Amino acid sequence: MPDWITHILVPWTLITILGFKFKQFNQQNAAITIIGALIPDIYKIYIPLEIFGIHLENFLNPIHFPVGSLLIAAFLSLFFIERRLIFSFLTLGIITHYALDLLLFNGGICLFYPFSPLEFQVGIISVTDYNITIASIIAAFMVYFIYKRANK
Amino acid sequence: MLKVIGMRLKRLILGTFFILLLVLLCYNYVSNDNYRDHIVGGLLTDYSENQIAVSGEVTRIYNDGFEIYVFSNDKFYRIIADSKVSLGNDAYISGTLNSHNEIIANKIVITKGDEIIFVIFRSLFGAIMFLLIFGRYWKFNREKMLFLRKYSDFPDQKILKNPRRWGHQKSIVPERLGNAVHVKKSVFGVAKLVLQTSRFIILTAFSKIFKKILRRK
């Protein structure tokens, strides 16, 4: 996975750019999209659990597949009033997460689980590569300044 | 009130259903060996049948390669490659799987422990960033078990002045589930109406009484 800075800044940048044209893409909904972008990484909870001798890596892996992430998004949207809208933004965040993860070279993602065991990846960048983080920070800063200027 | 209870029950049932479905998916993944062979489907390139992508810890080093342990399927793979590795490194390998768990590697990426720690550190920073962004725009109502938009104390004054332009319509929140601000507003509204009506009645009554007194005089 790229680090969470990238996973947070990419959807925020996307929503802010779309917000110049569509009013629904506001900063409140950007926060929801960011949650969506972090949903697939919930399965990383296995790392602290391993300290206590609980090995759940394999069991929790489907959370990092689209079907598992969408189920969690559906569950989380129950904690909001505008469920459909929130689910849509969570899904958008999930899409950005997989779009970024597909660029990685780390073993691939079962995009079509449970229908196919094939794992997919493009394999352009490594897990520890921080160039993508720097690129996302620069892009986010540029969009932020344009956003601030437009709202003056 | 009944409607609110019904909504909560519906949410509870739906939530339980989603979690059960997720647990079933997870169980299916663990119990089905097919999903743990890490067969690669080509996204940009054509894929051959035995092409796999695995990641694991380097456990042995040979002259013509090294051995890795993959935790997810509890297997050791012998990698045939020229890469320089050290024991304990994490290796990501894609290549063709031969017999006896031997992989002829096409691509190898080696990561060291400190690089992973740096990724985790960056991610922790990202987590703090997320909490700040989310906390700025949303609040949690414990009674209703719902996240609500922050309308009253929204930081951007422009949005407060012209909420509709920025997509913050008050009508988004239904009356039956309205937040504390709405309830407060409606209570104050009713109280104000009662006060104004009573003032009107009292003033009218007093004016009539005064007029009668003045006529008598």
mmCIF file of C-alpha atoms in Angstrom:
data_model
loop_
_atom_site.group_PDB
_atom_site.id
_atom_site.type_symbol
_atom_site.label_atom_id
_atom_site.label_comp_id
_atom_site.label_asym_id
_atom_site.label_seq_id
_atom_site.Cartn_x
_atom_site.Cartn_y
_atom_site.Cartn_z
ATOM 1 C CA MET A 1 0.000 0.000 0.000
ATOM 2 C CA PRO A 2 1.105 3.581 -0.474
ATOM 3 C CA ASP A 3 1.124 5.289 2.914
ATOM 4 C CA TRP A 4 -2.031 6.844 4.331
ATOM 5 C CA ILE A 5 -0.879 10.378 3.456
ATOM 6 C CA THR A 6 -1.255 9.446 -0.226
ATOM 7 C CA HIS A 7 -4.511 7.590 0.398
ATOM 8 C CA ILE A 8 -5.911 10.696 2.152
ATOM 9 C CA LEU A 9 -4.585 13.416 -0.131
ATOM 10 C CA VAL A 10 -5.542 11.831 -3.458
ATOM 11 C CA PRO A 11 -9.325 11.623 -2.735
ATOM 12 C CA TRP A 12 -9.248 15.042 -1.043
ATOM 13 C CA THR A 13 -7.616 16.565 -4.127
ATOM 14 C CA LEU A 14 -10.087 14.794 -6.407
ATOM 15 C CA ILE A 15 -13.141 15.945 -4.421
ATOM 16 C CA THR A 16 -11.852 19.510 -4.113
ATOM 17 C CA ILE A 17 -11.295 19.720 -7.882
ATOM 18 C CA LEU A 18 -14.784 18.320 -8.538
ATOM 19 C CA GLY A 19 -16.123 20.771 -5.940
ATOM 20 C CA PHE A 20 -15.274 23.696 -8.229
ATOM 21 C CA LYS A 21 -17.989 22.440 -10.578
ATOM 22 C CA PHE A 22 -20.425 20.406 -8.446
ATOM 23 C CA LYS A 23 -21.705 21.669 -5.103
ATOM 24 C CA GLN A 24 -22.200 18.172 -3.652
ATOM 25 C CA PHE A 25 -18.431 17.660 -3.685
ATOM 26 C CA ASN A 26 -17.849 19.841 -0.627
ATOM 27 C CA GLN A 27 -15.329 19.490 2.185
ATOM 28 C CA GLN A 28 -17.741 17.565 4.442
ATOM 29 C CA ASN A 29 -18.211 14.927 1.782
ATOM 30 C CA ALA A 30 -14.453 14.972 1.108
ATOM 31 C CA ALA A 31 -13.993 13.804 4.717
ATOM 32 C CA ILE A 32 -16.355 10.899 3.958
ATOM 33 C CA THR A 33 -14.436 10.026 0.796
ATOM 34 C CA ILE A 34 -11.259 9.924 2.868
ATOM 35 C CA ILE A 35 -12.891 7.366 5.195
ATOM 36 C CA GLY A 36 -13.738 5.316 2.098
ATOM 37 C CA ALA A 37 -10.139 5.521 0.970
ATOM 38 C CA LEU A 38 -8.991 4.089 4.300
ATOM 39 C CA ILE A 39 -11.608 1.310 4.549
ATOM 40 C CA PRO A 40 -9.591 -1.363 2.658
ATOM 41 C CA ASP A 41 -6.691 -0.882 5.077
ATOM 42 C CA ILE A 42 -8.870 -1.821 8.069
ATOM 43 C CA TYR A 43 -7.476 -5.316 7.573
ATOM 44 C CA LYS A 44 -4.118 -3.951 8.826
ATOM 45 C CA ILE A 45 -5.592 -4.331 12.285
ATOM 46 C CA TYR A 46 -3.952 -7.751 12.163
ATOM 47 C CA ILE A 47 -0.545 -6.064 12.785
ATOM 48 C CA PRO A 48 -1.237 -4.915 16.376
ATOM 49 C CA LEU A 49 -3.181 -8.140 17.013
ATOM 50 C CA GLU A 50 -0.089 -10.178 16.169
ATOM 51 C CA ILE A 51 1.675 -8.606 19.138
ATOM 52 C CA PHE A 52 -0.876 -10.419 21.323
ATOM 53 C CA GLY A 53 -0.341 -13.685 19.437
ATOM 54 C CA ILE A 54 -3.566 -13.448 17.403
ATOM 55 C CA HIS A 55 -2.889 -14.259 13.740
ATOM 56 C CA LEU A 56 -5.765 -12.965 11.622
ATOM 57 C CA GLU A 57 -3.937 -11.826 8.463
ATOM 58 C CA ASN A 58 -5.476 -14.482 6.204
ATOM 59 C CA PHE A 59 -8.917 -14.216 7.755
ATOM 60 C CA LEU A 60 -9.086 -10.437 7.364
ATOM 61 C CA ASN A 61 -7.633 -10.361 3.827
ATOM 62 C CA PRO A 62 -11.070 -10.124 2.082
ATOM 63 C CA ILE A 63 -11.506 -6.671 3.647
ATOM 64 C CA HIS A 64 -8.772 -5.580 1.231
ATOM 65 C CA PHE A 65 -10.829 -6.838 -1.730
ATOM 66 C CA PRO A 66 -13.552 -4.668 -3.323
ATOM 67 C CA VAL A 67 -16.473 -6.817 -2.127
ATOM 68 C CA GLY A 68 -15.279 -6.751 1.493
ATOM 69 C CA SER A 69 -14.593 -3.022 1.398
ATOM 70 C CA LEU A 70 -18.056 -2.321 -0.039
ATOM 71 C CA LEU A 71 -19.679 -4.347 2.744
ATOM 72 C CA ILE A 72 -17.835 -2.279 5.343
ATOM 73 C CA ALA A 73 -18.858 0.904 3.485
ATOM 74 C CA ALA A 74 -22.490 -0.251 3.586
ATOM 75 C CA PHE A 75 -22.137 -0.924 7.325
ATOM 76 C CA LEU A 76 -20.561 2.475 8.012
ATOM 77 C CA SER A 77 -23.185 4.324 5.960
ATOM 78 C CA LEU A 78 -25.781 3.118 8.506
ATOM 79 C CA PHE A 79 -24.265 5.606 10.952
ATOM 80 C CA PHE A 80 -25.268 8.537 8.753
ATOM 81 C CA ILE A 81 -28.623 10.081 7.837
ATOM 82 C CA GLU A 82 -28.069 10.398 4.079
ATOM 83 C CA ARG A 83 -27.093 6.754 3.632
ATOM 84 C CA ARG A 84 -27.074 6.571 -0.159
ATOM 85 C CA LEU A 85 -25.064 9.750 -0.559
ATOM 86 C CA ILE A 86 -22.581 8.652 2.090
ATOM 87 C CA PHE A 87 -22.284 5.178 0.548
ATOM 88 C CA SER A 88 -21.570 6.783 -2.851
ATOM 89 C CA PHE A 89 -18.764 8.919 -1.418
ATOM 90 C CA LEU A 90 -17.360 5.964 0.546
ATOM 91 C CA THR A 91 -17.359 3.935 -2.683
ATOM 92 C CA LEU A 92 -15.525 6.744 -4.477
ATOM 93 C CA GLY A 93 -12.897 6.656 -1.741
ATOM 94 C CA ILE A 94 -12.587 2.872 -2.061
ATOM 95 C CA ILE A 95 -12.076 3.222 -5.825
ATOM 96 C CA THR A 96 -9.240 5.711 -5.296
ATOM 97 C CA HIS A 97 -7.640 3.280 -2.819
ATOM 98 C CA TYR A 98 -7.631 0.389 -5.300
ATOM 99 C CA ALA A 99 -6.524 2.653 -8.139
ATOM 100 C CA LEU A 100 -3.458 3.540 -6.065
ATOM 101 C CA ASP A 101 -2.858 0.010 -4.796
ATOM 102 C CA LEU A 102 -2.982 -1.432 -8.311
ATOM 103 C CA LEU A 103 0.072 0.662 -9.171
ATOM 104 C CA LEU A 104 2.063 -1.211 -6.544
ATOM 105 C CA PHE A 105 4.238 -4.230 -6.813
ATOM 106 C CA ASN A 106 3.200 -6.192 -3.750
ATOM 107 C CA GLY A 107 1.461 -9.387 -4.693
ATOM 108 C CA GLY A 108 -1.704 -8.063 -6.304
ATOM 109 C CA ILE A 109 -5.350 -7.686 -5.341
ATOM 110 C CA CYS A 110 -8.179 -10.188 -5.902
ATOM 111 C CA LEU A 111 -10.408 -7.673 -7.667
ATOM 112 C CA PHE A 112 -13.115 -10.193 -8.495
ATOM 113 C CA TYR A 113 -13.211 -12.161 -5.246
ATOM 114 C CA PRO A 114 -15.229 -14.392 -4.587
ATOM 115 C CA PHE A 115 -15.752 -15.098 -8.303
ATOM 116 C CA SER A 116 -12.108 -15.377 -9.371
ATOM 117 C CA PRO A 117 -8.892 -16.077 -7.464
ATOM 118 C CA LEU A 118 -6.775 -14.080 -9.943
ATOM 119 C CA GLU A 119 -4.752 -11.260 -8.428
ATOM 120 C CA PHE A 120 -4.140 -8.053 -10.360
ATOM 121 C CA GLN A 121 -1.416 -5.445 -10.245
ATOM 122 C CA VAL A 122 0.365 -3.035 -12.552
ATOM 123 C CA GLY A 123 3.598 -3.131 -10.559
ATOM 124 C CA ILE A 124 5.009 0.325 -11.268
ATOM 125 C CA ILE A 125 5.992 1.371 -7.734
ATOM 126 C CA SER A 126 7.206 -0.443 -4.634
ATOM 127 C CA VAL A 127 5.472 -0.365 -1.250
ATOM 128 C CA THR A 128 8.141 1.801 0.360
ATOM 129 C CA ASP A 129 8.432 4.271 -2.519
ATOM 130 C CA TYR A 130 7.768 7.790 -1.191
ATOM 131 C CA ASN A 131 7.870 9.560 -4.553
ATOM 132 C CA ILE A 132 4.120 9.020 -4.926
ATOM 133 C CA THR A 133 3.652 10.604 -1.456
ATOM 134 C CA ILE A 134 5.663 13.666 -2.479
ATOM 135 C CA ALA A 135 3.717 13.953 -5.752
ATOM 136 C CA SER A 136 0.377 13.755 -3.904
ATOM 137 C CA ILE A 137 1.489 16.385 -1.328
ATOM 138 C CA ILE A 138 2.523 18.802 -4.112
ATOM 139 C CA ALA A 139 -0.761 18.240 -5.983
ATOM 140 C CA ALA A 140 -2.805 18.716 -2.778
ATOM 141 C CA PHE A 141 -0.993 21.971 -1.929
ATOM 142 C CA MET A 142 -1.584 23.354 -5.423
ATOM 143 C CA VAL A 143 -5.289 22.500 -5.278
ATOM 144 C CA TYR A 144 -5.532 23.915 -1.722
ATOM 145 C CA PHE A 145 -4.147 27.297 -2.789
ATOM 146 C CA ILE A 146 -6.481 27.431 -5.803
ATOM 147 C CA TYR A 147 -9.397 26.469 -3.524
ATOM 148 C CA LYS A 148 -8.496 29.183 -1.001
ATOM 149 C CA ARG A 149 -8.114 31.765 -3.752
ATOM 150 C CA ALA A 150 -11.448 30.811 -5.313
ATOM 151 C CA ASN A 151 -13.213 31.136 -1.934
ATOM 152 C CA LYS A 152 -11.877 34.602 -1.105
ATOM 153 C CA MET B 1 -41.020 8.047 18.405
ATOM 154 C CA LEU B 2 -42.125 4.674 17.005
ATOM 155 C CA LYS B 3 -40.696 5.675 13.656
ATOM 156 C CA VAL B 4 -37.305 6.437 15.238
ATOM 157 C CA ILE B 5 -37.294 3.060 17.058
ATOM 158 C CA GLY B 6 -38.242 1.356 13.777
ATOM 159 C CA MET B 7 -35.386 3.103 11.989
ATOM 160 C CA ARG B 8 -32.931 1.981 14.683
ATOM 161 C CA LEU B 9 -34.153 -1.613 14.465
ATOM 162 C CA LYS B 10 -33.823 -1.520 10.686
ATOM 163 C CA ARG B 11 -30.264 -0.202 11.006
ATOM 164 C CA LEU B 12 -29.421 -2.885 13.548
ATOM 165 C CA ILE B 13 -30.759 -5.666 11.308
ATOM 166 C CA LEU B 14 -28.980 -4.289 8.228
ATOM 167 C CA GLY B 15 -25.720 -3.820 10.141
ATOM 168 C CA THR B 16 -25.813 -7.383 11.494
ATOM 169 C CA PHE B 17 -26.539 -8.677 7.980
ATOM 170 C CA PHE B 18 -23.531 -6.838 6.478
ATOM 171 C CA ILE B 19 -21.176 -8.030 9.205
ATOM 172 C CA LEU B 20 -22.401 -11.627 8.901
ATOM 173 C CA LEU B 21 -21.869 -11.494 5.143
ATOM 174 C CA LEU B 22 -18.346 -10.181 5.652
ATOM 175 C CA VAL B 23 -17.528 -12.920 8.179
ATOM 176 C CA LEU B 24 -18.815 -15.519 5.694
ATOM 177 C CA LEU B 25 -16.591 -14.070 2.961
ATOM 178 C CA CYS B 26 -13.578 -14.120 5.269
ATOM 179 C CA TYR B 27 -14.314 -17.720 6.269
ATOM 180 C CA ASN B 28 -14.670 -18.708 2.614
ATOM 181 C CA TYR B 29 -11.294 -17.115 1.828
ATOM 182 C CA VAL B 30 -9.498 -18.898 4.657
ATOM 183 C CA SER B 31 -11.062 -22.294 3.914
ATOM 184 C CA ASN B 32 -10.511 -22.167 0.141
ATOM 185 C CA ASP B 33 -6.944 -22.957 -0.935
ATOM 186 C CA ASN B 34 -7.443 -21.524 -4.456
ATOM 187 C CA TYR B 35 -7.296 -18.012 -3.113
ATOM 188 C CA ARG B 36 -3.937 -18.559 -1.461
ATOM 189 C CA ASP B 37 -1.946 -19.612 -4.504
ATOM 190 C CA HIS B 38 -1.484 -15.958 -5.506
ATOM 191 C CA ILE B 39 -2.036 -16.540 -9.223
ATOM 192 C CA VAL B 40 -1.531 -13.319 -11.141
ATOM 193 C CA GLY B 41 -4.010 -12.074 -13.689
ATOM 194 C CA GLY B 42 -2.425 -9.754 -16.224
ATOM 195 C CA LEU B 43 -3.672 -6.207 -16.083
ATOM 196 C CA LEU B 44 -1.370 -4.701 -18.660
ATOM 197 C CA THR B 45 0.304 -7.812 -20.017
ATOM 198 C CA ASP B 46 -0.815 -11.297 -20.989
ATOM 199 C CA TYR B 47 -0.421 -13.777 -18.194
ATOM 200 C CA SER B 48 0.796 -17.331 -18.328
ATOM 201 C CA GLU B 49 -0.857 -20.057 -16.278
ATOM 202 C CA ASN B 50 1.888 -20.510 -13.713
ATOM 203 C CA GLN B 51 2.616 -16.870 -13.129
ATOM 204 C CA ILE B 52 2.431 -15.966 -9.447
ATOM 205 C CA ALA B 53 3.228 -13.002 -7.225
ATOM 206 C CA VAL B 54 4.263 -13.622 -3.630
ATOM 207 C CA SER B 55 5.770 -11.659 -0.790
ATOM 208 C CA GLY B 56 7.618 -13.062 2.170
ATOM 209 C CA GLU B 57 10.668 -13.032 4.405
ATOM 210 C CA VAL B 58 14.076 -14.185 3.164
ATOM 211 C CA THR B 59 15.044 -17.273 5.169
ATOM 212 C CA ARG B 60 18.000 -18.763 3.237
ATOM 213 C CA ILE B 61 20.501 -17.572 0.662
ATOM 214 C CA TYR B 62 21.906 -19.777 -2.129
ATOM 215 C CA ASN B 63 24.458 -19.160 -4.863
ATOM 216 C CA ASP B 64 21.790 -18.897 -7.557
ATOM 217 C CA GLY B 65 19.049 -17.337 -5.470
ATOM 218 C CA PHE B 66 17.353 -17.451 -2.101
ATOM 219 C CA GLU B 67 14.424 -18.913 -0.183
ATOM 220 C CA ILE B 68 11.428 -17.009 1.179
ATOM 221 C CA TYR B 69 8.713 -17.935 3.648
ATOM 222 C CA VAL B 70 5.215 -16.800 2.652
ATOM 223 C CA PHE B 71 3.029 -16.546 5.718
ATOM 224 C CA SER B 72 -0.325 -16.296 3.904
ATOM 225 C CA ASN B 73 -0.131 -19.860 2.555
ATOM 226 C CA ASP B 74 2.500 -21.205 4.983
ATOM 227 C CA LYS B 75 4.898 -22.209 2.187
ATOM 228 C CA PHE B 76 8.602 -21.867 1.432
ATOM 229 C CA TYR B 77 9.538 -20.826 -2.125
ATOM 230 C CA ARG B 78 12.949 -21.072 -3.687
ATOM 231 C CA ILE B 79 13.622 -18.024 -5.856
ATOM 232 C CA ILE B 80 16.037 -18.239 -8.760
ATOM 233 C CA ALA B 81 17.453 -14.750 -9.277
ATOM 234 C CA ASP B 82 20.658 -12.713 -9.136
ATOM 235 C CA SER B 83 19.427 -10.147 -6.607
ATOM 236 C CA LYS B 84 21.483 -9.364 -3.523
ATOM 237 C CA VAL B 85 19.453 -10.009 -0.397
ATOM 238 C CA SER B 86 20.075 -10.368 3.319
ATOM 239 C CA LEU B 87 18.380 -12.654 5.803
ATOM 240 C CA GLY B 88 15.247 -11.067 7.251
ATOM 241 C CA ASN B 89 14.565 -8.798 4.241
ATOM 242 C CA ASP B 90 11.031 -8.679 2.850
ATOM 243 C CA ALA B 91 10.910 -9.687 -0.799
ATOM 244 C CA TYR B 92 8.135 -9.153 -3.360
ATOM 245 C CA ILE B 93 8.508 -11.517 -6.280
ATOM 246 C CA SER B 94 6.587 -12.140 -9.452
ATOM 247 C CA GLY B 95 7.599 -14.951 -11.744
ATOM 248 C CA THR B 96 6.857 -18.387 -13.123
ATOM 249 C CA LEU B 97 6.232 -21.214 -10.707
ATOM 250 C CA ASN B 98 7.995 -24.496 -11.503
ATOM 251 C CA SER B 99 7.716 -27.775 -9.651
ATOM 252 C CA HIS B 100 8.919 -28.050 -6.021
ATOM 253 C CA ASN B 101 7.856 -24.460 -5.206
ATOM 254 C CA GLU B 102 10.605 -22.975 -7.335
ATOM 255 C CA ILE B 103 10.023 -19.551 -8.864
ATOM 256 C CA ILE B 104 11.973 -18.151 -11.797
ATOM 257 C CA ALA B 105 11.668 -14.482 -10.948
ATOM 258 C CA ASN B 106 10.758 -11.819 -13.504
ATOM 259 C CA LYS B 107 10.706 -8.984 -11.051
ATOM 260 C CA ILE B 108 11.953 -8.653 -7.473
ATOM 261 C CA VAL B 109 11.599 -5.791 -5.014
ATOM 262 C CA ILE B 110 13.473 -6.040 -1.714
ATOM 263 C CA THR B 111 12.417 -3.943 1.259
ATOM 264 C CA LYS B 112 14.300 -3.495 4.508
ATOM 265 C CA GLY B 113 12.780 -3.261 7.965
ATOM 266 C CA ASP B 114 13.526 0.444 8.467
ATOM 267 C CA GLU B 115 11.808 1.344 5.170
ATOM 268 C CA ILE B 116 8.630 -0.380 6.378
ATOM 269 C CA ILE B 117 8.844 1.469 9.706
ATOM 270 C CA PHE B 118 9.084 4.756 7.766
ATOM 271 C CA VAL B 119 5.902 3.800 5.830
ATOM 272 C CA ILE B 120 4.106 3.038 9.126
ATOM 273 C CA PHE B 121 5.298 6.369 10.571
ATOM 274 C CA ARG B 122 3.992 8.242 7.507
ATOM 275 C CA SER B 123 0.708 6.371 7.804
ATOM 276 C CA LEU B 124 0.373 7.357 11.474
ATOM 277 C CA PHE B 125 0.838 10.973 10.434
ATOM 278 C CA GLY B 126 -1.854 10.406 7.802
ATOM 279 C CA ALA B 127 -4.177 8.964 10.459
ATOM 280 C CA ILE B 128 -3.807 12.113 12.591
ATOM 281 C CA MET B 129 -4.475 14.231 9.487
ATOM 282 C CA PHE B 130 -7.653 12.232 8.795
ATOM 283 C CA LEU B 131 -8.928 12.612 12.363
ATOM 284 C CA LEU B 132 -8.412 16.389 12.181
ATOM 285 C CA ILE B 133 -10.236 16.689 8.834
ATOM 286 C CA PHE B 134 -13.132 14.452 9.908
ATOM 287 C CA GLY B 135 -13.498 16.079 13.321
ATOM 288 C CA ARG B 136 -13.686 19.489 11.667
ATOM 289 C CA TYR B 137 -16.728 18.667 9.570
ATOM 290 C CA TRP B 138 -18.599 15.892 11.453
ATOM 291 C CA LYS B 139 -19.741 15.196 14.983
ATOM 292 C CA PHE B 140 -21.114 12.057 16.600
ATOM 293 C CA ASN B 141 -24.484 12.048 18.348
ATOM 294 C CA ARG B 142 -24.398 9.292 20.981
ATOM 295 C CA GLU B 143 -28.150 9.282 21.588
ATOM 296 C CA LYS B 144 -29.050 8.738 17.953
ATOM 297 C CA MET B 145 -25.873 6.784 17.160
ATOM 298 C CA LEU B 146 -25.402 8.948 14.077
ATOM 299 C CA PHE B 147 -22.698 11.141 12.611
ATOM 300 C CA LEU B 148 -24.101 14.608 11.963
ATOM 301 C CA ARG B 149 -22.771 17.452 9.885
ATOM 302 C CA LYS B 150 -21.502 20.411 11.869
ATOM 303 C CA TYR B 151 -23.911 23.167 10.841
ATOM 304 C CA SER B 152 -23.900 25.550 13.777
ATOM 305 C CA ASP B 153 -20.166 25.767 14.383
ATOM 306 C CA PHE B 154 -18.967 25.375 10.831
ATOM 307 C CA PRO B 155 -15.586 27.087 10.535
ATOM 308 C CA ASP B 156 -15.994 28.558 7.087
ATOM 309 C CA GLN B 157 -18.014 31.760 7.479
ATOM 310 C CA LYS B 158 -18.774 31.852 3.753
ATOM 311 C CA ILE B 159 -20.676 28.596 4.033
ATOM 312 C CA LEU B 160 -22.637 29.970 6.971
ATOM 313 C CA LYS B 161 -23.573 33.040 4.946
ATOM 314 C CA ASN B 162 -24.599 31.133 1.847
ATOM 315 C CA PRO B 163 -25.018 27.429 2.679
ATOM 316 C CA ARG B 164 -26.946 26.461 -0.448
ATOM 317 C CA ARG B 165 -24.142 27.553 -2.768
ATOM 318 C CA TRP B 166 -21.801 25.123 -1.009
ATOM 319 C CA GLY B 167 -24.239 22.241 -0.895
ATOM 320 C CA HIS B 168 -25.129 22.537 2.804
ATOM 321 C CA GLN B 169 -28.892 22.500 2.676
ATOM 322 C CA LYS B 170 -30.616 22.444 6.023
ATOM 323 C CA SER B 171 -33.419 20.419 4.470
ATOM 324 C CA ILE B 172 -31.000 17.485 4.065
ATOM 325 C CA VAL B 173 -31.642 16.558 7.731
ATOM 326 C CA PRO B 174 -35.135 15.043 8.043
ATOM 327 C CA GLU B 175 -37.295 16.480 10.833
ATOM 328 C CA ARG B 176 -37.892 13.062 12.400
ATOM 329 C CA LEU B 177 -34.155 12.543 12.915
ATOM 330 C CA GLY B 178 -33.221 16.188 13.201
ATOM 331 C CA ASN B 179 -30.213 17.105 15.321
ATOM 332 C CA ALA B 180 -30.182 19.087 18.534
ATOM 333 C CA VAL B 181 -29.935 22.398 16.672
ATOM 334 C CA HIS B 182 -33.202 21.762 14.874
ATOM 335 C CA VAL B 183 -35.002 20.708 18.070
ATOM 336 C CA LYS B 184 -33.645 23.767 19.866
ATOM 337 C CA LYS B 185 -34.768 26.015 17.007
ATOM 338 C CA SER B 186 -38.294 24.556 16.930
ATOM 339 C CA VAL B 187 -38.717 24.828 20.732
ATOM 340 C CA PHE B 188 -37.577 28.449 20.650
ATOM 341 C CA GLY B 189 -39.856 29.103 17.672
ATOM 342 C CA VAL B 190 -42.953 27.777 19.449
ATOM 343 C CA ALA B 191 -42.088 29.680 22.635
ATOM 344 C CA LYS B 192 -41.621 32.892 20.651
ATOM 345 C CA LEU B 193 -44.960 32.389 18.869
ATOM 346 C CA VAL B 194 -46.778 31.783 22.195
ATOM 347 C CA LEU B 195 -45.196 34.911 23.719
ATOM 348 C CA GLN B 196 -46.075 37.078 20.726
ATOM 349 C CA THR B 197 -49.679 35.785 20.643
ATOM 350 C CA SER B 198 -50.170 36.297 24.383
ATOM 351 C CA ARG B 199 -48.662 39.806 24.151
ATOM 352 C CA PHE B 200 -51.044 40.597 21.295
ATOM 353 C CA ILE B 201 -54.069 39.310 23.259
ATOM 354 C CA ILE B 202 -53.057 41.184 26.428
ATOM 355 C CA LEU B 203 -52.374 44.433 24.550
ATOM 356 C CA THR B 204 -55.667 44.190 22.633
ATOM 357 C CA ALA B 205 -57.576 43.468 25.836
ATOM 358 C CA PHE B 206 -55.874 46.342 27.675
ATOM 359 C CA SER B 207 -56.518 48.771 24.803
ATOM 360 C CA LYS B 208 -60.228 47.826 24.738
ATOM 361 C CA ILE B 209 -60.510 48.235 28.499
ATOM 362 C CA PHE B 210 -58.777 51.625 28.314
ATOM 363 C CA LYS B 211 -61.041 52.733 25.456
ATOM 364 C CA LYS B 212 -64.151 51.766 27.472
ATOM 365 C CA ILE B 213 -62.860 53.654 30.520
ATOM 366 C CA LEU B 214 -62.114 56.737 28.399
ATOM 367 C CA ARG B 215 -65.605 56.618 26.788
ATOM 368 C CA ARG B 216 -67.272 56.427 30.229
ATOM 369 C CA LYS B 217 -65.334 59.453 31.354
#
